[in-house]
mmCIF file of N, CA and C and ligand atoms in Angstrom:
data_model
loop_
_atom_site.group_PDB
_atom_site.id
_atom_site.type_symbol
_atom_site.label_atom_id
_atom_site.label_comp_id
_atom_site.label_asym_id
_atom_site.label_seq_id
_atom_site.Cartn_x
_atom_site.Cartn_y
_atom_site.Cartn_z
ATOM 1 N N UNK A 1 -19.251 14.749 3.094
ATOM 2 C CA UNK A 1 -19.339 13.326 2.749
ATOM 3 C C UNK A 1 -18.225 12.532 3.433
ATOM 4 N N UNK A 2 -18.522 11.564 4.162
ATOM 5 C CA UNK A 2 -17.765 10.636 4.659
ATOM 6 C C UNK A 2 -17.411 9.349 3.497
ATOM 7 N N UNK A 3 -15.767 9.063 3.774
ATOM 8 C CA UNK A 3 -15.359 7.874 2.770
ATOM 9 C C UNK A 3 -14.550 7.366 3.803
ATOM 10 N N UNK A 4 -14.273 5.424 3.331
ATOM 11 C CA UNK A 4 -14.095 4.893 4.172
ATOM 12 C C UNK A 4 -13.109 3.746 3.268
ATOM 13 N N UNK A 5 -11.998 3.217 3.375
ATOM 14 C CA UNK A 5 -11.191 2.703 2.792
ATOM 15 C C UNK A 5 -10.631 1.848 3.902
ATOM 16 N N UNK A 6 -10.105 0.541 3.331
ATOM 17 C CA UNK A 6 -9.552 -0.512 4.649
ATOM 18 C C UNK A 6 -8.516 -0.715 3.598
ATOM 19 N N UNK A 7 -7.039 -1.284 4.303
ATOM 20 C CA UNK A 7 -6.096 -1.843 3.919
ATOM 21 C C UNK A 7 -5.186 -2.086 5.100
ATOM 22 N N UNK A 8 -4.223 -2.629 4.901
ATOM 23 C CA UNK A 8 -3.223 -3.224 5.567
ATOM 24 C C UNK A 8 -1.979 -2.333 5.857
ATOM 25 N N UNK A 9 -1.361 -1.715 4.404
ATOM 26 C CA UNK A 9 -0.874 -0.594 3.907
ATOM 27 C C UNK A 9 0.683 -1.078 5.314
ATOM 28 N N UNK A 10 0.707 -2.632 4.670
ATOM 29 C CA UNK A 10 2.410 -3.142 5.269
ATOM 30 C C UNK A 10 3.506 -2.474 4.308
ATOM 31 N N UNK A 11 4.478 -1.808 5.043
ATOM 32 C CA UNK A 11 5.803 -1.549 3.985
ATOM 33 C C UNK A 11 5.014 -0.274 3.368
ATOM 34 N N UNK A 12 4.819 1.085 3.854
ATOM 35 C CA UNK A 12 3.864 2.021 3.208
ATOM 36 C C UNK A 12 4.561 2.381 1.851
ATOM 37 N N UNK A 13 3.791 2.650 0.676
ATOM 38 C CA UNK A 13 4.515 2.818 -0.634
ATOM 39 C C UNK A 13 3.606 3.871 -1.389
ATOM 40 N N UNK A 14 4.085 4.285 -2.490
ATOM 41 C CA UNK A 14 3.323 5.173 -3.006
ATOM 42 C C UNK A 14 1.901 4.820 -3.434
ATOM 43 N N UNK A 15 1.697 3.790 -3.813
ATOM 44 C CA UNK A 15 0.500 3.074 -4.296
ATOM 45 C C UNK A 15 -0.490 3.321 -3.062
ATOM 46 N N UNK A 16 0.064 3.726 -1.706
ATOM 47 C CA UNK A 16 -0.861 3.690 -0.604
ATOM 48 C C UNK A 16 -1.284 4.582 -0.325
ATOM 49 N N UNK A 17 -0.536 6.061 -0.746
ATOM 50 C CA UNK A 17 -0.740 7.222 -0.495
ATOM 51 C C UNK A 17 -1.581 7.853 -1.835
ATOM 52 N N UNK A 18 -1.334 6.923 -2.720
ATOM 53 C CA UNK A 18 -2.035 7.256 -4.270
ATOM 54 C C UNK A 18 -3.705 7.203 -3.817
ATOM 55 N N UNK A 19 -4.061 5.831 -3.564
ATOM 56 C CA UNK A 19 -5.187 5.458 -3.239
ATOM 57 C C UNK A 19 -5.882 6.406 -2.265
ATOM 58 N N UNK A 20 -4.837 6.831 -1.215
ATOM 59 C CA UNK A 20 -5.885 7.484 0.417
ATOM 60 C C UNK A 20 -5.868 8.768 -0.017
ATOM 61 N N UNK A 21 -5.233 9.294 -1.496
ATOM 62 C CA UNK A 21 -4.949 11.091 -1.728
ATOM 63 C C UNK A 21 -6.713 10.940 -2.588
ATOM 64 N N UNK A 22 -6.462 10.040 -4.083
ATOM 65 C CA UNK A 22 -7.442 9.970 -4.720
ATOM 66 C C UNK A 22 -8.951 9.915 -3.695
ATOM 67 N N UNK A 23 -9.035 9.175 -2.328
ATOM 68 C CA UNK A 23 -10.372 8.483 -1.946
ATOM 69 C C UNK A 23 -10.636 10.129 -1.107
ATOM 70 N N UNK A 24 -9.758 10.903 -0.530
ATOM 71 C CA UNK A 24 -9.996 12.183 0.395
ATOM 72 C C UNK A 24 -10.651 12.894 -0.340
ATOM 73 N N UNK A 25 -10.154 12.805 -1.705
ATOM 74 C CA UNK A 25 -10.160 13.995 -2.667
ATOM 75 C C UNK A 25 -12.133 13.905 -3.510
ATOM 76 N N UNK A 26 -12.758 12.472 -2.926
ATOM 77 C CA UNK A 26 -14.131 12.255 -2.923
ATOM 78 C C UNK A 26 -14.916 13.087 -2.083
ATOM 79 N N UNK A 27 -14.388 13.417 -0.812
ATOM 80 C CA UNK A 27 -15.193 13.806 0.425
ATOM 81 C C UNK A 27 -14.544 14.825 1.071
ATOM 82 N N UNK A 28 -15.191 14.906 2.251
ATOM 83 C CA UNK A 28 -14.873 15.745 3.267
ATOM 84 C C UNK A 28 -14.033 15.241 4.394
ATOM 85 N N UNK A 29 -14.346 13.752 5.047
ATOM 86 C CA UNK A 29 -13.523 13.349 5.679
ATOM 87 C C UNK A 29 -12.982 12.052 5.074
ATOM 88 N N UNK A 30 -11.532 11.404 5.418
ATOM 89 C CA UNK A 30 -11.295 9.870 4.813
ATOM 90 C C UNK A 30 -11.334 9.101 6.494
ATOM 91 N N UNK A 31 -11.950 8.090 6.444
ATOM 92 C CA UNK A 31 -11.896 7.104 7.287
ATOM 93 C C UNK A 31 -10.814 5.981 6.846
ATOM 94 N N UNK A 32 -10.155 5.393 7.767
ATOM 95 C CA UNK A 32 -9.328 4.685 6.929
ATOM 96 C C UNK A 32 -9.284 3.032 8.336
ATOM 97 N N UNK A 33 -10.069 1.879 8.077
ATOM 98 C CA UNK A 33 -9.992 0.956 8.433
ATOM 99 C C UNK A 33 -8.496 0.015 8.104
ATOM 100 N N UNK A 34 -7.139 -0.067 9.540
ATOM 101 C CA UNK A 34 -6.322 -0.627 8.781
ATOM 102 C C UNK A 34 -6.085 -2.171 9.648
ATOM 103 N N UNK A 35 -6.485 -2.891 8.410
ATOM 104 C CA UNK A 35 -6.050 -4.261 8.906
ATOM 105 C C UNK A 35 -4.858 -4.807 10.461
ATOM 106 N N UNK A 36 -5.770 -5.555 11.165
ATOM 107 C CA UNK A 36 -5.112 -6.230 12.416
ATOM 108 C C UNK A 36 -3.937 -6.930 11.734
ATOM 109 N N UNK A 37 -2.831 -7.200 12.558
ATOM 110 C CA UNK A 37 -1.885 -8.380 12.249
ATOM 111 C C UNK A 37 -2.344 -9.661 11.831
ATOM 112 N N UNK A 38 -3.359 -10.112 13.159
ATOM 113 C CA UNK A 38 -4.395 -11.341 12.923
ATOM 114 C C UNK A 38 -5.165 -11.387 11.420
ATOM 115 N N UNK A 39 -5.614 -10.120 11.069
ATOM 116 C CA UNK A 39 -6.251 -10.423 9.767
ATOM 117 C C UNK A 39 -5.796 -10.368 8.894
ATOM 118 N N UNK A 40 -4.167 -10.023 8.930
ATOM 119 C CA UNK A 40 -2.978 -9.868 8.003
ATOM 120 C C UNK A 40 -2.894 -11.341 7.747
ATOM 121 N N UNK A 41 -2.791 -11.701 8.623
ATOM 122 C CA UNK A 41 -1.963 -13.241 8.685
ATOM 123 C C UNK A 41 -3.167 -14.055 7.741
ATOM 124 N N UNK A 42 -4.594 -14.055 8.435
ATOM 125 C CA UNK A 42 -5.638 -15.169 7.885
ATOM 126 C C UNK A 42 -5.426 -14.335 6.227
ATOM 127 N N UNK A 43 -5.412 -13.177 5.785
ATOM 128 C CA UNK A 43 -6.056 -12.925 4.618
ATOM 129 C C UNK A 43 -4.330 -13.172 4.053
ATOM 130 N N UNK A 44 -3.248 -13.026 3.962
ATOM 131 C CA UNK A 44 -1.753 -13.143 2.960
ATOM 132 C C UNK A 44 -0.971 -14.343 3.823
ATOM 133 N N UNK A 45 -1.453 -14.974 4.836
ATOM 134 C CA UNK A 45 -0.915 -16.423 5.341
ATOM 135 C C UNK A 45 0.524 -15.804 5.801
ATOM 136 N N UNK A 46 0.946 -14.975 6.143
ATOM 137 C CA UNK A 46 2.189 -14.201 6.675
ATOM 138 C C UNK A 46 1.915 -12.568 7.596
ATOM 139 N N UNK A 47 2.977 -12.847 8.378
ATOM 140 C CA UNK A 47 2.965 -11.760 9.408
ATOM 141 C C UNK A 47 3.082 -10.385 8.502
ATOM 142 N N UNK A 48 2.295 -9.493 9.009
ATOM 143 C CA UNK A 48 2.999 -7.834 7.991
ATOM 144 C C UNK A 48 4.401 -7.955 8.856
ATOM 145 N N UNK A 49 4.854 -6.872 7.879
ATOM 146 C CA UNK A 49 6.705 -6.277 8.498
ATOM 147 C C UNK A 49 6.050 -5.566 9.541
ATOM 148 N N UNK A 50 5.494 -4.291 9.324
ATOM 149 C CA UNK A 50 5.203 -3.746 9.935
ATOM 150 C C UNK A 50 3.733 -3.909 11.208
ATOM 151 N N UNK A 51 4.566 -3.634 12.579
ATOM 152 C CA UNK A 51 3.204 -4.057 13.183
ATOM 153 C C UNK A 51 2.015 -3.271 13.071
ATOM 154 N N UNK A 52 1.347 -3.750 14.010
ATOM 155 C CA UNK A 52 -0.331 -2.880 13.435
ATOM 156 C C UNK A 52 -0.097 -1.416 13.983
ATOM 157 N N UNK A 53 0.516 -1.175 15.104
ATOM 158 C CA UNK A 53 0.235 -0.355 15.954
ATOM 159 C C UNK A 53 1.422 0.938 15.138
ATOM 160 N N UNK A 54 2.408 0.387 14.618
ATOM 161 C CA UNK A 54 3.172 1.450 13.571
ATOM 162 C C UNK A 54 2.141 1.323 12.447
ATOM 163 N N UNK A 55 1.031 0.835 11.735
ATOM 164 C CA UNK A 55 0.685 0.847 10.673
ATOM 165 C C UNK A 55 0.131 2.238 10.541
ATOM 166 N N UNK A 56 -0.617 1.817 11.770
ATOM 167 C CA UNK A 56 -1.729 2.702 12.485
ATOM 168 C C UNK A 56 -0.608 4.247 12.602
ATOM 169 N N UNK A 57 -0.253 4.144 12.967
ATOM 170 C CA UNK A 57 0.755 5.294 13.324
ATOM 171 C C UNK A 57 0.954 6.089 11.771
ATOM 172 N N UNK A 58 1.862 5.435 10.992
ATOM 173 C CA UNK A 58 1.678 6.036 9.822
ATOM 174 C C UNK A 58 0.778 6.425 9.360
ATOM 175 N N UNK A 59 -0.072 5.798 9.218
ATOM 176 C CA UNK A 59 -1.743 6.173 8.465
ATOM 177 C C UNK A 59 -2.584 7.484 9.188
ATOM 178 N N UNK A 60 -2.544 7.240 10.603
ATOM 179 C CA UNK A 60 -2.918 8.247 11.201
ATOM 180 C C UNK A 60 -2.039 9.729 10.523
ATOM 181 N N UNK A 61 -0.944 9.700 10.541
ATOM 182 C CA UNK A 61 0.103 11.392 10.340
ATOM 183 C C UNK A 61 -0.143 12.033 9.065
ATOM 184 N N UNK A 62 -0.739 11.289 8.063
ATOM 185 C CA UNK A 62 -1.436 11.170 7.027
ATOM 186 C C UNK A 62 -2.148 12.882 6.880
ATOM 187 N N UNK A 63 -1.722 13.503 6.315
ATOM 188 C CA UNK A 63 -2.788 14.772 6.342
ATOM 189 C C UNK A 63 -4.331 14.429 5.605
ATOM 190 N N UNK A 64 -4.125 13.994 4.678
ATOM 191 C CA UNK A 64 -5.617 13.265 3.837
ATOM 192 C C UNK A 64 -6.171 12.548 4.691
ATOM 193 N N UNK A 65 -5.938 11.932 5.757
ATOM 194 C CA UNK A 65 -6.546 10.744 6.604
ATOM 195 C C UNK A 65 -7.259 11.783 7.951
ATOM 196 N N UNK A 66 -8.441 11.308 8.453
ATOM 197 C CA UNK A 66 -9.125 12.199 9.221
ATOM 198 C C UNK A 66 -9.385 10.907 10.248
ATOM 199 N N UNK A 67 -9.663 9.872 10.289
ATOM 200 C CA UNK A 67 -9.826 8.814 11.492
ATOM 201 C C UNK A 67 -9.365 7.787 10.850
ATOM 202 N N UNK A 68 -9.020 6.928 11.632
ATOM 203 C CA UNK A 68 -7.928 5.544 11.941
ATOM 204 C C UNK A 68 -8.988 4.704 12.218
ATOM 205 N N UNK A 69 -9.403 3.157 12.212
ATOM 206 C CA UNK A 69 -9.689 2.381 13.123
ATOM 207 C C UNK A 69 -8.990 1.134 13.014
ATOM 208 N N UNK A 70 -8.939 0.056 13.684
ATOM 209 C CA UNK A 70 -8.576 -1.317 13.465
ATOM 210 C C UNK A 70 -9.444 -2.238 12.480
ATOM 211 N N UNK A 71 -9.447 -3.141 11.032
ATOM 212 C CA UNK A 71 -10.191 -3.589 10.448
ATOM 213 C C UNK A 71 -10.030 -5.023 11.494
ATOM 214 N N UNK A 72 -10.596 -5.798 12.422
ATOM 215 C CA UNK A 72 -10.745 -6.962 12.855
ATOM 216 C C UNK A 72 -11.207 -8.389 11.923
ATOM 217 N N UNK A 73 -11.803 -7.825 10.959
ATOM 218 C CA UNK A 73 -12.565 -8.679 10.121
ATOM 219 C C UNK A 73 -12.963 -8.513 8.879
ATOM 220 N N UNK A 74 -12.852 -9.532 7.964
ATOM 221 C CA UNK A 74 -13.426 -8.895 6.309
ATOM 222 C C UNK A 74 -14.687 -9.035 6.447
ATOM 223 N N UNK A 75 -15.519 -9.652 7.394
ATOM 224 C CA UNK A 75 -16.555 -10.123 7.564
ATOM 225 C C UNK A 75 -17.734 -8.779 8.196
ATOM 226 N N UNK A 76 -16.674 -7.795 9.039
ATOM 227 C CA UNK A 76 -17.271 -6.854 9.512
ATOM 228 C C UNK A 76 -17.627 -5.136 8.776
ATOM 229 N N UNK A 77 -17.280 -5.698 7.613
ATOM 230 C CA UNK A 77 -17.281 -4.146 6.567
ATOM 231 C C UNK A 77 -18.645 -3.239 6.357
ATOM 232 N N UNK A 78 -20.434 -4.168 6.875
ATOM 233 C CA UNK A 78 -21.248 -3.645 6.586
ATOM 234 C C UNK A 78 -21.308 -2.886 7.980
ATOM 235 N N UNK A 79 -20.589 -3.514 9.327
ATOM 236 C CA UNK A 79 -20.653 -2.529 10.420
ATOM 237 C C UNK A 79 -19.682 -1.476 10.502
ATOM 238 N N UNK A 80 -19.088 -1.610 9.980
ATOM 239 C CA UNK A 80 -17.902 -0.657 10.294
ATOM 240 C C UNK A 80 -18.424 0.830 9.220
ATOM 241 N N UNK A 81 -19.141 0.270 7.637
ATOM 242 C CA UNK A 81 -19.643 1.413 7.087
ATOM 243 C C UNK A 81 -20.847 2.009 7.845
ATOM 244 N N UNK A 82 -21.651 1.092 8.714
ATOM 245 C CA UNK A 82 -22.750 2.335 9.288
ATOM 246 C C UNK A 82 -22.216 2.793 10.561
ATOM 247 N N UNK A 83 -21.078 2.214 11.500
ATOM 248 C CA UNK A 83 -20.407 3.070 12.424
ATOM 249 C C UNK A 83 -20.040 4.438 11.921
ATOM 250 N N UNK A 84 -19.151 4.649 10.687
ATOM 251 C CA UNK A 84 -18.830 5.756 10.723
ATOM 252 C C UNK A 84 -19.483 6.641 9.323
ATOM 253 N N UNK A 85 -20.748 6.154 9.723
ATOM 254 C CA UNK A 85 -21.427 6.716 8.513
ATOM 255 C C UNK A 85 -20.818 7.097 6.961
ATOM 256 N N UNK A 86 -20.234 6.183 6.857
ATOM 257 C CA UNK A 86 -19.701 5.628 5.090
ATOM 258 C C UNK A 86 -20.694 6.030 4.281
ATOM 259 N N UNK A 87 -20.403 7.482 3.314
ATOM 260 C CA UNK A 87 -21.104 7.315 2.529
ATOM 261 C C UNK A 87 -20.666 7.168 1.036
ATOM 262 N N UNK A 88 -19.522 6.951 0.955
ATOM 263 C CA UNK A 88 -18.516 6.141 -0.234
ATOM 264 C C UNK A 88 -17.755 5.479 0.522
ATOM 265 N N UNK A 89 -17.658 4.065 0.033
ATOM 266 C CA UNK A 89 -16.217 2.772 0.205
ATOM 267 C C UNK A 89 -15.819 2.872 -0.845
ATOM 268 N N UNK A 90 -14.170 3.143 -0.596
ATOM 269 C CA UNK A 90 -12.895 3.363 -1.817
ATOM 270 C C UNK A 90 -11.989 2.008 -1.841
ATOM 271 N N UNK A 91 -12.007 1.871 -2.685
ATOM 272 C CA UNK A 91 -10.998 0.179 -2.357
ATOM 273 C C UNK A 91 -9.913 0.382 -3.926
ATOM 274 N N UNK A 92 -9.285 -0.475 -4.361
ATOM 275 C CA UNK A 92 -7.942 -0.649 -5.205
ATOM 276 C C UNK A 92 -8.687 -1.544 -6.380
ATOM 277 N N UNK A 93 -8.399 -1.351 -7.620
ATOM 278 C CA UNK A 93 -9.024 -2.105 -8.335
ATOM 279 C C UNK A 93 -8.920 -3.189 -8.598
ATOM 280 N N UNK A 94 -8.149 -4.478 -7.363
ATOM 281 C CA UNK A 94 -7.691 -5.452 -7.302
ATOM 282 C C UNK A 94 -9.073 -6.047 -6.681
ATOM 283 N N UNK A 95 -9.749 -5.186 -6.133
ATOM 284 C CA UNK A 95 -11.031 -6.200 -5.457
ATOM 285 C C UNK A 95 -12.033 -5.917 -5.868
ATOM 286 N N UNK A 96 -11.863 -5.492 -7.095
ATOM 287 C CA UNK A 96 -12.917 -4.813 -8.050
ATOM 288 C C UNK A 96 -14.181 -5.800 -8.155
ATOM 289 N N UNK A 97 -15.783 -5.460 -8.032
ATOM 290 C CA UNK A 97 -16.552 -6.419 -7.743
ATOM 291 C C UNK A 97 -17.091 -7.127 -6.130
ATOM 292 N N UNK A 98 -15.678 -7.152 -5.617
ATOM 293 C CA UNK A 98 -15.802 -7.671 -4.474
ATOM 294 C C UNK A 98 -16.748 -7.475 -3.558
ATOM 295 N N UNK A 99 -16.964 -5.682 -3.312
ATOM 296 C CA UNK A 99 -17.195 -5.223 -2.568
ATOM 297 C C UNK A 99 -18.973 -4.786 -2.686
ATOM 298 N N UNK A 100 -19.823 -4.775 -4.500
ATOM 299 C CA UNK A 100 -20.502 -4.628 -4.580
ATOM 300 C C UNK A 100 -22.085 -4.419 -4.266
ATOM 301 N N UNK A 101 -21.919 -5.583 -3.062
ATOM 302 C CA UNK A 101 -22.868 -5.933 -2.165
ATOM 303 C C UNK A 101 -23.391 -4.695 -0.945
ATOM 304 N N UNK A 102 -21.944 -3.709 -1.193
ATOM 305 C CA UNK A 102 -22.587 -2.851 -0.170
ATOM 306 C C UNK A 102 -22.876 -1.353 -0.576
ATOM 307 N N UNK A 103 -23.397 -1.986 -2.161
ATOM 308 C CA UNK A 103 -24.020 -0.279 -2.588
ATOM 309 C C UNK A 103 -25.339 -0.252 -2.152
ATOM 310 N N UNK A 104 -25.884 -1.178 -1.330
ATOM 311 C CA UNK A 104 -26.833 -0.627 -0.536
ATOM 312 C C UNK A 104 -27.040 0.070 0.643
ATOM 313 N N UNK A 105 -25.671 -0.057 0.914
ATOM 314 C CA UNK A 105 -25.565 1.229 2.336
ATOM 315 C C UNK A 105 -24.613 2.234 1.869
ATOM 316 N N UNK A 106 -23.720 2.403 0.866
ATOM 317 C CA UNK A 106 -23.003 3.287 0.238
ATOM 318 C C UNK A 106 -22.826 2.975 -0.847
ATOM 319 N N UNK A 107 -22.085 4.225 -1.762
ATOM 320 C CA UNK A 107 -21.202 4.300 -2.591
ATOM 321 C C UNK A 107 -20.327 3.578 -3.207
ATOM 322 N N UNK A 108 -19.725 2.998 -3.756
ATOM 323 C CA UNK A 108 -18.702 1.662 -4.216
ATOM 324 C C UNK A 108 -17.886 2.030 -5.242
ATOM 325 N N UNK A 109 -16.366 2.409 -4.847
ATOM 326 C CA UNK A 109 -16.005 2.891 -5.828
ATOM 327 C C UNK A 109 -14.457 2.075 -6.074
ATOM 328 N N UNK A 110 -14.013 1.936 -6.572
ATOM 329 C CA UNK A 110 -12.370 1.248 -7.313
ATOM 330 C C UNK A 110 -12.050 1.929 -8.060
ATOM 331 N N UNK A 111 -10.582 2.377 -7.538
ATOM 332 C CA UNK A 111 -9.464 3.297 -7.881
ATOM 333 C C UNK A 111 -8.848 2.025 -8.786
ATOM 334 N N UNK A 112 -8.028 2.385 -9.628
ATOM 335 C CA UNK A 112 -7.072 1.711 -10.804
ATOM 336 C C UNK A 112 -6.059 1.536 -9.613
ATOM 337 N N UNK A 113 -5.311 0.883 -9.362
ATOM 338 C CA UNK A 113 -4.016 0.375 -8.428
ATOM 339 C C UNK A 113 -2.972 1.049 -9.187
ATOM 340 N N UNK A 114 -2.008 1.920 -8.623
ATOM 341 C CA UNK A 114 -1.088 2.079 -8.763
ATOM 342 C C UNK A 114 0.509 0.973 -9.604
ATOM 343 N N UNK A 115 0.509 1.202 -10.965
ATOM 344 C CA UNK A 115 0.995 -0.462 -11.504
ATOM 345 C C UNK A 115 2.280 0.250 -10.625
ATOM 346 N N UNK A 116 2.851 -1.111 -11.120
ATOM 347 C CA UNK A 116 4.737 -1.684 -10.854
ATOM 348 C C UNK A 116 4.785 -1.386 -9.312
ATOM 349 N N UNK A 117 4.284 -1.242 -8.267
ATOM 350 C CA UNK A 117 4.508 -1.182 -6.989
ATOM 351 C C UNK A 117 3.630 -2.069 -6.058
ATOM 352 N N UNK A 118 4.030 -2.987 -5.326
ATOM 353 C CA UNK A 118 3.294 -3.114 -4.500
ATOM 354 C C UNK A 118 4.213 -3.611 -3.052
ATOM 355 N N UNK A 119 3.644 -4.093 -1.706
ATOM 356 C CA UNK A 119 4.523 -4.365 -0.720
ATOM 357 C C UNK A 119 4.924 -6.236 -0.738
ATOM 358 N N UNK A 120 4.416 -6.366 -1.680
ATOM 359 C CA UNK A 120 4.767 -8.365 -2.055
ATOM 360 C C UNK A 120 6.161 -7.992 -2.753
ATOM 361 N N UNK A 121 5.986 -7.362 -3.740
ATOM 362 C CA UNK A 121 7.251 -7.490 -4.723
ATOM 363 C C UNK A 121 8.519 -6.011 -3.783
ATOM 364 N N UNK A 122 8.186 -5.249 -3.076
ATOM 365 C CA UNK A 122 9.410 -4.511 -2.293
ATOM 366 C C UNK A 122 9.613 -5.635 -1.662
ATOM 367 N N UNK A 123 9.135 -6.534 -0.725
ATOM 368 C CA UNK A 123 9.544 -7.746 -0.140
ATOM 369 C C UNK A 123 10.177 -8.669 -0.843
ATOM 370 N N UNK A 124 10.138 -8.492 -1.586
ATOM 371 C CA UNK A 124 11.309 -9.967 -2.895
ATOM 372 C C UNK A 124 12.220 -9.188 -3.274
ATOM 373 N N UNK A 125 12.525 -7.914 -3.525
ATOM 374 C CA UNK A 125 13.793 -7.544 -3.963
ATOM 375 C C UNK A 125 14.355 -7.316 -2.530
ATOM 376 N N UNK A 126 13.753 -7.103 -1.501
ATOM 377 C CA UNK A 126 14.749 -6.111 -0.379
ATOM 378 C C UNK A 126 15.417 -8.186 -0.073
ATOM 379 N N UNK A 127 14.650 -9.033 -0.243
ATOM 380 C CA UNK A 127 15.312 -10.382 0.112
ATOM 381 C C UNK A 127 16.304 -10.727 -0.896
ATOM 382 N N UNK A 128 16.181 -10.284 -2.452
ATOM 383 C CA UNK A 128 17.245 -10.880 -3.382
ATOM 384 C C UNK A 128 18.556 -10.192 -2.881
ATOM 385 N N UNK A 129 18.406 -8.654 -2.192
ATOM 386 C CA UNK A 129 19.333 -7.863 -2.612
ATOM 387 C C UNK A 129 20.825 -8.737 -1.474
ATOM 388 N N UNK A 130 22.002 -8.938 -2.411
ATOM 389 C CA UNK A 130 22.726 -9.549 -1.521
ATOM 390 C C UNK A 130 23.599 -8.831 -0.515
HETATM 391 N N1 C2G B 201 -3.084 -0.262 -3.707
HETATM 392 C C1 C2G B 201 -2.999 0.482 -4.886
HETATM 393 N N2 C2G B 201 -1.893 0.380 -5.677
HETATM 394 C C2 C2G B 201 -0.873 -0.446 -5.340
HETATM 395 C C3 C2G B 201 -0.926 -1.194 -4.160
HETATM 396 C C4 C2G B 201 -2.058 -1.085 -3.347
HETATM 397 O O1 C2G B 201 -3.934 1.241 -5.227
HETATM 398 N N3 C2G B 201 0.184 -0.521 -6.178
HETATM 399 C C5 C2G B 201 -4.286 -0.159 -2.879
HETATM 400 C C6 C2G B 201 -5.052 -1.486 -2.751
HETATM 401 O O2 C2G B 201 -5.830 -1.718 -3.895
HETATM 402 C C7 C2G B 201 -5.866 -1.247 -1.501
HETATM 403 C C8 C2G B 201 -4.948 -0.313 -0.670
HETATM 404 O O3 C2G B 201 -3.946 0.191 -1.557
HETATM 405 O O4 C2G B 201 -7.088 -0.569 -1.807
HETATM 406 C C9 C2G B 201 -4.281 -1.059 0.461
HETATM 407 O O5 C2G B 201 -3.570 -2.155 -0.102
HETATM 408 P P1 C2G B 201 -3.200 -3.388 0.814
HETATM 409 O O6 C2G B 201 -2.485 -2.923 2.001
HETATM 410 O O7 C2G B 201 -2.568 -4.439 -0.045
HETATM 411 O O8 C2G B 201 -4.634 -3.809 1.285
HETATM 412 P P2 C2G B 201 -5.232 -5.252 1.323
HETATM 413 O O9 C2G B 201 -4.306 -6.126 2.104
HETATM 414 O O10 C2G B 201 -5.672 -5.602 -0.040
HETATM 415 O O11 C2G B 201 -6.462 -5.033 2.308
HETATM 416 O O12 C2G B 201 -10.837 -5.244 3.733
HETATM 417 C C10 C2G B 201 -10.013 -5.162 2.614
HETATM 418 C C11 C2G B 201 -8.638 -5.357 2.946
HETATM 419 O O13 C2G B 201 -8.321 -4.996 4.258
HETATM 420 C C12 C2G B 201 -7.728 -4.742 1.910
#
């Protein structure tokens, strides 16, 4: 079974590795779509820390992670699941609903988010810290 998960996964944290351990642990392979800079910017109105091409890097070394691609678009999620033959999409339970529309070509599943962590709030303390 192929699974297929997109994120951004700026500032990598446990909450990121929570999500891509839980979505592997569905299938046989994890696909992992990770957000462009460009689509960083249109979807959180700010640059990631990290560029795409280290995102990518991390995500790839990933032992749970089996292919990498670039997400270009939120718009492009029904192609990107029949490119790599998606037969579960794993997402965070922050977009819970969101994604519903595409249990007609897969699976649809939302993981509980990892509480008290995310890369918004490591970004406000690493700025308070004096
Ligand atoms: N996540 C989590 N627990 C946290 C933080 C994040 O489970 N404490 C999950 C999110 O729910 C998401 C994944 O980790 O499924 C990646 O999070 P982000 O990098 O914040 O991804 P996002 O910018 O929401 O991009 O097409 C969809 C988007 O590209 C998702």
């Amino acid at each position: 079974m192929n699974i297929i998960t997109f994120g951004t996964f700026d500032v990598f944290h446990v909450g990121h590795i929570n999500i891509l351990e839980s979505a592997a642990e569905l299938g046989s392979r994890l696909i992992v779509g990770v957000s462009s800079d460009e689509l960083n910017r249109s979807k959180k109105g700010r640059d990631p820390i990290y560029l795409e091409q280290d995102r990518i890097k991390i995500i790839s070394s990933l032992k749970c992670v089996d292919e990498v691609f670039i997400e270009e678009s939120l718009e492009l999620k029904a192609e990107y699941i029949k490119k790599y033959k998606a037969d579960v999409l794993v997402m965070g339970d922050d977009w819970k609903g969101k994604f519903d529309h595409f249990s007609n070509l897969c699976k649809v599943i939302y993981f509980p988010r990892t509480p008290s962590i995310s890369t918004t709030e490591i970004i406000e303390v690493v700025k308070s810290i004096k």
